[in-house]
Tab-separated table of C-alpha atoms and ligand atoms in Angstrom:
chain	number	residue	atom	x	y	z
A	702	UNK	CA	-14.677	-190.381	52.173
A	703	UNK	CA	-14.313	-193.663	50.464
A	704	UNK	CA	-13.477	-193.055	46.812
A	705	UNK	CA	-15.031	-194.292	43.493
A	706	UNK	CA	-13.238	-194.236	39.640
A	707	UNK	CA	-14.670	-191.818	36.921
A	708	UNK	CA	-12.068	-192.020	34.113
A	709	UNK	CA	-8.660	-191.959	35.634
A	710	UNK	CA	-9.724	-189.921	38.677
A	711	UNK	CA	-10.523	-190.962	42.010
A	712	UNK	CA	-13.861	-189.015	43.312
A	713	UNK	CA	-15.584	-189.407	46.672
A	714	UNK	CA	-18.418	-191.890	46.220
A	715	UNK	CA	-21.074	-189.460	46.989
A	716	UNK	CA	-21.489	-186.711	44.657
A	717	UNK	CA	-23.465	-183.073	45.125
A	718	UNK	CA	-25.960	-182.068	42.524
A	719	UNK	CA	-26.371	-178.391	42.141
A	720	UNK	CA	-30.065	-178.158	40.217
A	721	UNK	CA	-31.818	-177.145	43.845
A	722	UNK	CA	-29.694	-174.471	44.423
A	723	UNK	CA	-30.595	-172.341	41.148
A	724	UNK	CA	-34.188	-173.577	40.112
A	725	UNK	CA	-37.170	-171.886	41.195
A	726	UNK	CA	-37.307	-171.571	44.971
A	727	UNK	CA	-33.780	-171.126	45.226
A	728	UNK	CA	-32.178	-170.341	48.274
A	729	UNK	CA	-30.120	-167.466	48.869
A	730	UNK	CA	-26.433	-167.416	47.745
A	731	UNK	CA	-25.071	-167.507	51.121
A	732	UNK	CA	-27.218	-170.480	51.939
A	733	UNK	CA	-26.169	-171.983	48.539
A	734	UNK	CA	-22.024	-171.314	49.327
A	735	UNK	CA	-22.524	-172.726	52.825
A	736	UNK	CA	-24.171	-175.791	51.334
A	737	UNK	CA	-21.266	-176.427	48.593
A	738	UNK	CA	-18.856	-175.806	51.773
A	739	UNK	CA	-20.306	-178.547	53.909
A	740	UNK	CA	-20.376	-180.969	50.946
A	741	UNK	CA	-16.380	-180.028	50.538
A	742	UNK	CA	-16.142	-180.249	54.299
A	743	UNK	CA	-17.118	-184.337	53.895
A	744	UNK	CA	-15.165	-185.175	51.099
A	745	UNK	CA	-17.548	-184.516	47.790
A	746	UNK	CA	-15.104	-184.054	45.300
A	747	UNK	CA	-17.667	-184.327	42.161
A	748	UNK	CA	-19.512	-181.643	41.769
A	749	UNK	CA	-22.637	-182.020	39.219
A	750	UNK	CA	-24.321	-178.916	37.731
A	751	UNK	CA	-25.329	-177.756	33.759
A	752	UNK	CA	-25.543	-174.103	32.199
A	753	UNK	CA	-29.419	-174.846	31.562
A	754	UNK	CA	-29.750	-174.689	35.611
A	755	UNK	CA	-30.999	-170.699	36.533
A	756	UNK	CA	-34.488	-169.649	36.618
A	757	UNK	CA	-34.687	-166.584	34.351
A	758	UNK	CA	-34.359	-166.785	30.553
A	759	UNK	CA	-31.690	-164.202	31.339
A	760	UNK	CA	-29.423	-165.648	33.964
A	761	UNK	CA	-27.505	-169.068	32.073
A	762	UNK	CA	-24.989	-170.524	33.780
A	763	UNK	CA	-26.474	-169.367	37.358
A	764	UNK	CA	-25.697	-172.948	39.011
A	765	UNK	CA	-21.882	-173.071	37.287
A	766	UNK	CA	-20.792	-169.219	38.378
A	767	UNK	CA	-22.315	-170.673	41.413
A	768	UNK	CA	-20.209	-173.215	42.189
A	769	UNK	CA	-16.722	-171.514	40.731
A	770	UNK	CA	-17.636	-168.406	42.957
A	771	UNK	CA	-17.697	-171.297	45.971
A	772	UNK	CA	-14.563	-172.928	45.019
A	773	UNK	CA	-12.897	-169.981	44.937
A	774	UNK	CA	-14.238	-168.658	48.401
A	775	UNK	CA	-13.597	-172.259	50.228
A	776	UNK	CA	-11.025	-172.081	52.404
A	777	UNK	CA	-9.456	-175.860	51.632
A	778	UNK	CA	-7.639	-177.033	48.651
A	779	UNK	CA	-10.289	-178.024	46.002
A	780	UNK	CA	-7.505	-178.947	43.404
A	781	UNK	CA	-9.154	-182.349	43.412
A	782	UNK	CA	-13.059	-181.433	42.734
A	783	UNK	CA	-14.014	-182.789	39.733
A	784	UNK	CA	-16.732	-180.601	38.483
A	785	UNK	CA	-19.377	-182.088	35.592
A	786	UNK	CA	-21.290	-179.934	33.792
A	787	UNK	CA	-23.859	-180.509	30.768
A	788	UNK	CA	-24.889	-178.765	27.562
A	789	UNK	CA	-27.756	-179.397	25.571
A	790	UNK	CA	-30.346	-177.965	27.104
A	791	UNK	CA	-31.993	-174.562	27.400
A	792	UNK	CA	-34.524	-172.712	29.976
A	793	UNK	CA	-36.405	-170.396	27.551
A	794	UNK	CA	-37.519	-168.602	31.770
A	795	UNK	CA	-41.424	-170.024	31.441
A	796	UNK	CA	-40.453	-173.305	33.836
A	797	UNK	CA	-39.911	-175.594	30.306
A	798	UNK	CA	-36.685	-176.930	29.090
A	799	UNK	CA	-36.020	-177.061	25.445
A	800	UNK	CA	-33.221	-179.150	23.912
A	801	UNK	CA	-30.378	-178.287	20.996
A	802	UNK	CA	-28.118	-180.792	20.531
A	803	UNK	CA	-26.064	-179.394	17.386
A	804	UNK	CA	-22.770	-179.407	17.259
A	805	UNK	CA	-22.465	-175.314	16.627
A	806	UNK	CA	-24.878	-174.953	19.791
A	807	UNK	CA	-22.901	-177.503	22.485
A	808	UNK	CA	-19.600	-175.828	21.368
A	809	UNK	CA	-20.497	-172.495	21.856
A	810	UNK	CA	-22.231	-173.883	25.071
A	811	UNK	CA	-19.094	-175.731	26.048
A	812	UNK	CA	-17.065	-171.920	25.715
A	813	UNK	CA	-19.535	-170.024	27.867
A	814	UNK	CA	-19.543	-172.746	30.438
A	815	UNK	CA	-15.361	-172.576	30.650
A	816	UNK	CA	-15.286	-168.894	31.399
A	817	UNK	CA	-18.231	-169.040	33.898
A	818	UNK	CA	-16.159	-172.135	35.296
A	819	UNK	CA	-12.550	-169.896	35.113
A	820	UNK	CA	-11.169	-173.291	34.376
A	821	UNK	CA	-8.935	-173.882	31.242
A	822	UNK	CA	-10.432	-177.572	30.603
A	823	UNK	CA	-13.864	-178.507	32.170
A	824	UNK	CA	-13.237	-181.860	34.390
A	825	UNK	CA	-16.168	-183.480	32.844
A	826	UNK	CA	-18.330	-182.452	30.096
A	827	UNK	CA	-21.910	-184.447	29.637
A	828	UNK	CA	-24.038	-183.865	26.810
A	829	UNK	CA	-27.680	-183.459	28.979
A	830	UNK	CA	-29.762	-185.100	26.543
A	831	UNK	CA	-30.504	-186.638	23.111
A	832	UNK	CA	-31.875	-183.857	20.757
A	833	UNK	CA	-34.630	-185.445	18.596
A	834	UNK	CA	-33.644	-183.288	15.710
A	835	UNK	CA	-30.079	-183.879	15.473
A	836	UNK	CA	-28.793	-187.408	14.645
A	837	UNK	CA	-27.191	-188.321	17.794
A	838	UNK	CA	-23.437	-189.212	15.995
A	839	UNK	CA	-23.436	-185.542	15.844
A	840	UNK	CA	-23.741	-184.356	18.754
A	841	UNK	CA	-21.576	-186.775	20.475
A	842	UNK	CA	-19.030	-185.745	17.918
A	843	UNK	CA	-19.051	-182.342	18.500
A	844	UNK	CA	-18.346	-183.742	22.580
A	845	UNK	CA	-15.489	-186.027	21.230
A	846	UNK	CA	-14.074	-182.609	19.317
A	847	UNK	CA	-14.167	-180.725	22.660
A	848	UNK	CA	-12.027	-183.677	23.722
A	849	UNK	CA	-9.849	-183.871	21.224
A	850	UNK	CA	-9.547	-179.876	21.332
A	851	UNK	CA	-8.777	-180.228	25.371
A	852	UNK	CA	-11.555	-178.044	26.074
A	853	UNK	CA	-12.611	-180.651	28.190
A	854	UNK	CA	-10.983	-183.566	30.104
A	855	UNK	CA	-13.189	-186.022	30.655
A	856	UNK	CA	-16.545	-186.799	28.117
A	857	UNK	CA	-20.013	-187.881	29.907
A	858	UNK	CA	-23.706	-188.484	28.148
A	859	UNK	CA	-27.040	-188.209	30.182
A	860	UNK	CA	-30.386	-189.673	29.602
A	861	UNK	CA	-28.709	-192.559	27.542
A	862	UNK	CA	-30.091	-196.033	26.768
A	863	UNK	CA	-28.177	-198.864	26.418
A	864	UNK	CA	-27.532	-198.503	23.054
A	865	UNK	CA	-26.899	-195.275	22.678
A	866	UNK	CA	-24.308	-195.577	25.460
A	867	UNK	CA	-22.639	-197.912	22.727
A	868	UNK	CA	-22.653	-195.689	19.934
A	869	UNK	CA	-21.440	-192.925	22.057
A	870	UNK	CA	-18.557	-194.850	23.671
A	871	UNK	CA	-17.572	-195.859	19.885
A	872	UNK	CA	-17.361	-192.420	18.550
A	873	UNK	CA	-15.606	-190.815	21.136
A	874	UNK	CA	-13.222	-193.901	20.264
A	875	UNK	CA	-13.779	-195.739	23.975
A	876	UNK	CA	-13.344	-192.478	26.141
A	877	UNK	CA	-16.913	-192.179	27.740
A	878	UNK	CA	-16.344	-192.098	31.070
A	879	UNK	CA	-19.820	-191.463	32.760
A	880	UNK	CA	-23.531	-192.230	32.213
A	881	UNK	CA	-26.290	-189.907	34.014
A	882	UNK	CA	-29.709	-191.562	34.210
A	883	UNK	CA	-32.470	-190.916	36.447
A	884	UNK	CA	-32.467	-193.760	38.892
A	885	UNK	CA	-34.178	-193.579	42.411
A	886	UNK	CA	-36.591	-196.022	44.660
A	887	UNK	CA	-39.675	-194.232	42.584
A	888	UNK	CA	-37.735	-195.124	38.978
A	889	UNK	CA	-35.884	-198.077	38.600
A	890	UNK	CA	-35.671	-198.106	34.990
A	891	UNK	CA	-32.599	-197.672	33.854
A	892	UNK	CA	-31.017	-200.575	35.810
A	893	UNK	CA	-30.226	-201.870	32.261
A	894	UNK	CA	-27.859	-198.926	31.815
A	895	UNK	CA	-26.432	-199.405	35.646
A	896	UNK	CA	-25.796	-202.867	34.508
A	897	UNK	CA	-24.281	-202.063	30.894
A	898	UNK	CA	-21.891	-199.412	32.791
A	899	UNK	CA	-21.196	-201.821	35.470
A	900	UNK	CA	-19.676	-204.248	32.776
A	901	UNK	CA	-18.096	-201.402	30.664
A	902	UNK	CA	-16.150	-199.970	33.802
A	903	UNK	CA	-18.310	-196.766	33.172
A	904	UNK	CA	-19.592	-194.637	36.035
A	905	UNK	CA	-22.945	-194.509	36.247
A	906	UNK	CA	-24.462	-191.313	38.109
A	907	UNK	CA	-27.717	-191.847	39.418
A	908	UNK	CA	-30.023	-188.291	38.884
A	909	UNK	CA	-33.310	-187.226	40.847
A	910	UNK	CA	-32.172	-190.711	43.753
A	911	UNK	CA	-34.570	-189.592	45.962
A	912	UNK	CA	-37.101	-188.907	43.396
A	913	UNK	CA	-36.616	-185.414	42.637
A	914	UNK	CA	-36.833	-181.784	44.461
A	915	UNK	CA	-40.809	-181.218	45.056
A	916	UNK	CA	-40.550	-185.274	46.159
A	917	UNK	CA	-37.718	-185.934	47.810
A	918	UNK	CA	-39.290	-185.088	51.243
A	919	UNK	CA	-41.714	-187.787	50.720
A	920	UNK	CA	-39.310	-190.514	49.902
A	921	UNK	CA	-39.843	-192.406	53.793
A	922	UNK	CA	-43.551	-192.416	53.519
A	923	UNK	CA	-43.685	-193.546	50.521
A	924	UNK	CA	-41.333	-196.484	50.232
A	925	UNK	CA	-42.213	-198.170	53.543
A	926	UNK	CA	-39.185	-200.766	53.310
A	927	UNK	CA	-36.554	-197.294	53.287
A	928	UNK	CA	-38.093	-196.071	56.464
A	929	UNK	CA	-38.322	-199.567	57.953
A	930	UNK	CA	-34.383	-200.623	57.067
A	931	UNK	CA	-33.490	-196.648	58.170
A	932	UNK	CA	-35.227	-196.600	61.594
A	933	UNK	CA	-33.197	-200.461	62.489
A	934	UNK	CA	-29.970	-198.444	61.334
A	935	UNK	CA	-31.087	-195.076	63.503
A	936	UNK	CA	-30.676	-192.980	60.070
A	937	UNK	CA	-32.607	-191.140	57.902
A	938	UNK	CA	-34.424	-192.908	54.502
A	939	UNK	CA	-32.374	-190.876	52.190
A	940	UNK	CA	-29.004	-192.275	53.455
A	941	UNK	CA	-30.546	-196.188	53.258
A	942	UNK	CA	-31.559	-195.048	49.226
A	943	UNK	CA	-27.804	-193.593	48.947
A	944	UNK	CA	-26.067	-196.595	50.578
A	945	UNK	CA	-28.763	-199.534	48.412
A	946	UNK	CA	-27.409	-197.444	45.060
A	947	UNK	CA	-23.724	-197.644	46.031
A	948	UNK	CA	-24.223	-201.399	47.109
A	949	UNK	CA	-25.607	-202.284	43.266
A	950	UNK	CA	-22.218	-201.894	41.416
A	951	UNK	CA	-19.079	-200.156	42.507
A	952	UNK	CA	-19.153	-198.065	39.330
A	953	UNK	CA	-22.351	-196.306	40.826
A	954	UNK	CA	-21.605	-192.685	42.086
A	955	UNK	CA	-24.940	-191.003	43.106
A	956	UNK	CA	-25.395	-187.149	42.815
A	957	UNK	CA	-28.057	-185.912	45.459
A	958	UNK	CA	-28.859	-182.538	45.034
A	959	UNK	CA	-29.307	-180.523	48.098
A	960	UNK	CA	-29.982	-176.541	49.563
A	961	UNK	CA	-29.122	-177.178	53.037
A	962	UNK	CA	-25.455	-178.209	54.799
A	963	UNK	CA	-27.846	-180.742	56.767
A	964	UNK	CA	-29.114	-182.701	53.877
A	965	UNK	CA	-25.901	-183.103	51.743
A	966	UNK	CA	-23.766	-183.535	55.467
A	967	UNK	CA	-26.326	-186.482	55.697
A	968	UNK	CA	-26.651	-187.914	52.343
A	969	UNK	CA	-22.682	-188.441	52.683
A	970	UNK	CA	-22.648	-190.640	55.791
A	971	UNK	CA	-24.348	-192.840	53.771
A	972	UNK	CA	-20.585	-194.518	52.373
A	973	UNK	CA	-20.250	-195.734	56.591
A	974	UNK	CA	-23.829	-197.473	56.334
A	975	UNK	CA	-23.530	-201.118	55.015
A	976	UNK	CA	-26.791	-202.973	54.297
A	977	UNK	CA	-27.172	-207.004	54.488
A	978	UNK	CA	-27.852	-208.873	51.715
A	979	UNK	CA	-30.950	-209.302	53.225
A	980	UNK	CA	-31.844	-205.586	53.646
A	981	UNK	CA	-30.942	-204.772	49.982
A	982	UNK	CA	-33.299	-207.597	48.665
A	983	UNK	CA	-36.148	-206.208	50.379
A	984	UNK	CA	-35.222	-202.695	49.167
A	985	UNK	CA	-34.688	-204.108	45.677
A	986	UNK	CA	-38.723	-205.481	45.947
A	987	UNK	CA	-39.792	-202.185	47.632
B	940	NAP	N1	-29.111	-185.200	33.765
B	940	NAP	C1	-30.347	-184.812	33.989
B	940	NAP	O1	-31.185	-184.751	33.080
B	940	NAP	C2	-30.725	-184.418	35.372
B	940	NAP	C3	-32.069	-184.199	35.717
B	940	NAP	C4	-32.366	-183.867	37.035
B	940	NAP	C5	-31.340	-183.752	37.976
B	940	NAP	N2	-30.041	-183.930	37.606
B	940	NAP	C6	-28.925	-183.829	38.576
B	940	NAP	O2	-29.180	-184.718	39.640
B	940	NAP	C7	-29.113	-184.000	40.869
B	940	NAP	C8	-30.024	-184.636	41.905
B	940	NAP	O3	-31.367	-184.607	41.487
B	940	NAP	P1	-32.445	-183.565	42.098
B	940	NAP	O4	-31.748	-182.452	42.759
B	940	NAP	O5	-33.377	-183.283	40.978
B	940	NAP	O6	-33.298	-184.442	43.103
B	940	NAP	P2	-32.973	-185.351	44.394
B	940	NAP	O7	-31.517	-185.461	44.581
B	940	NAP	O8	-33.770	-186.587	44.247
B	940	NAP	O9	-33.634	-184.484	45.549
B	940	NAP	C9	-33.078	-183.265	45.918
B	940	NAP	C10	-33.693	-182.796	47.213
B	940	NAP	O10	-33.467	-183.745	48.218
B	940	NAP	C11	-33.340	-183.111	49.456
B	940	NAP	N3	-32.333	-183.853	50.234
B	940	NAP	C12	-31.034	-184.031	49.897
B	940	NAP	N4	-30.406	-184.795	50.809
B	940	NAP	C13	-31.334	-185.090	51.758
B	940	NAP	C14	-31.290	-185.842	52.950
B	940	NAP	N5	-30.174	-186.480	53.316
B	940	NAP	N6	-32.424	-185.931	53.681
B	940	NAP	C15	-33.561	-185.302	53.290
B	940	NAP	N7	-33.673	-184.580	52.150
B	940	NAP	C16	-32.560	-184.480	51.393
B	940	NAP	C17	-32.806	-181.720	49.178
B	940	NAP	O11	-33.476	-180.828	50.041
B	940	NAP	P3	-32.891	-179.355	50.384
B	940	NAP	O12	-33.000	-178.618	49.062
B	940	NAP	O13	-33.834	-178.868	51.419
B	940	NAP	O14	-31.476	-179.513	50.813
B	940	NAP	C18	-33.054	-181.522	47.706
B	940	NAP	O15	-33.868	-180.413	47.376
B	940	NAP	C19	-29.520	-182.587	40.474
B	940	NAP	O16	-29.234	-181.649	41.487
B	940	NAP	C20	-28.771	-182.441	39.188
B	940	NAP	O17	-27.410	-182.159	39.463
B	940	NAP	C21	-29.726	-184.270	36.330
């Protein structure tokens, strides 16, 4: 698969997020293995997941024991998966997702997620999401002192404006190498943090691109330029979405999550489809 640049690492250009395989509605685990498999099978190599993603209050870390338990049972060389995980959050098991963002939380988070992971770094480590109640300078430190530490290798941040971005890449002295904003044909807001991370050399990781789990089926019908550009191209709406997001800055690496071998075996063909200038414009209107 054509490659794309987070940090010093070269990772295929479409990523695999791992949030429909341990939510509610999950599929079984042999469904979920066979899924990871056939994203390995194409040439994912960046693998996106958090602890907060399980269902029960009692089962943290389901999506990141997950994925290690898939690794280990592929049959291929998966030295070069990068695999990003998040702390920050928590899933108190009634559907809602709290936040803690302090610095004694996302370390201890950050050690539970390395055994789970068997790994003796984690590739890349994001901090999910801004915690109201803690200044953010602190948790981002605590992220820059898993760095320094070498608990992890690379540092991310998720659900970032533009100026936070800033301040983050500043404290962790110029080492952020990844952004993770929701960005799909539904919510186009953060193309001000696409752009900032496009001029930083910062990979940006689009989440929810086709608009999220319970929508993502509905992303054709609902965007009538997608369907229109992906029936001239014989290919589904979700690859035209993929291939308009890789087209808006080379920095872009977008992380659809999937359930199913089919979906995420389609959502990677997306890196042959190339749109015209013409095409994107309309999609950028849609
Ligand atoms: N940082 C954050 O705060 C945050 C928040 C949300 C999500 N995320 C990350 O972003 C990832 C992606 O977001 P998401 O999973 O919420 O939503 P999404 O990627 O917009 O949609 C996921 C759904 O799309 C379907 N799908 C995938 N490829 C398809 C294809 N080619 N054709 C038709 N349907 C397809 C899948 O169906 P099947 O399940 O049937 O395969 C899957 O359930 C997550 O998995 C997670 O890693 C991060």
């Amino acid at each position: 698969m054509q490659t794309r640049r987070i940090g010093g690492l070269q990772v295929g250009a479409i990523g695999l997020g791992g949030m429909p395989m341990s939510l509610e509605g999950r599929p079984d685990e042999g469904r979920s293995v066979a899924t990871i498999h056939a994203a390995l099978d194409e040439g994912v190599t960046l693998i996106d997941t958090a602890d907060a993603y399980h269902w029960h209050a009692d089962e943290v870390g389901h999506n990141e024991a997950l994925i290690a338990r898939a690794l280990a049972g592929y049959g291929g060389d998966t030295s070069d998966v990068l695999v990003a995980t998040k702390g920050g959050h928590l899933r108190p098991g009634d559907g809602s997702w709290t936040l803690d963002g302090s610095p004694e939380h996302l370390k201890r988070a950050c050690e539970a997620s390395l055994k789970r992971l068997g790994v003796e770094a984690i590739g890349l480590y994001q901090l999910h999401r801004p915690d109201p109640k803690v200044p953010y300078a602190e948790s981002v430190g605590a992220i820059r002192d898993l760095l320094d530490a070498g608990k992890i290798r690379f540092a991310g941040i998720s659900n970032a404006d533009p100026e936070r971005i800033r301040q983050a890449n500043e404290i962790l002295d110029g080492r952020l190498v990844s952004v993770q904003n929701q960005f799909s044909p539904a919510f186009r807001s953060s193309e001000p943090e696409l752009e900032l991370c496009a001029e930083l050399g910062i990979a940006f990781l689009p989440w929810s691109p086709f608009g999220g789990i319970l929508r993502a089926g509905e992303l054709g019908s609902r965007f009538a330029p997608f369907q229109r550009v992906a029936a001239a191209h014989e290919v589904s709406a979700h690859q035209v979405c993929l291939a308009w997001m890789l087209a808006k800055a080379p920095v872009v690496i977008p992380i659809p999550g999937a359930s199913r071998p089919q979906s995420i075996t389609d959502s990677t063909a997306a890196v042959r489809l190339t749109l015209t200038a013409e095409e994107l414009a309309l999609l950028d209107a849609a």
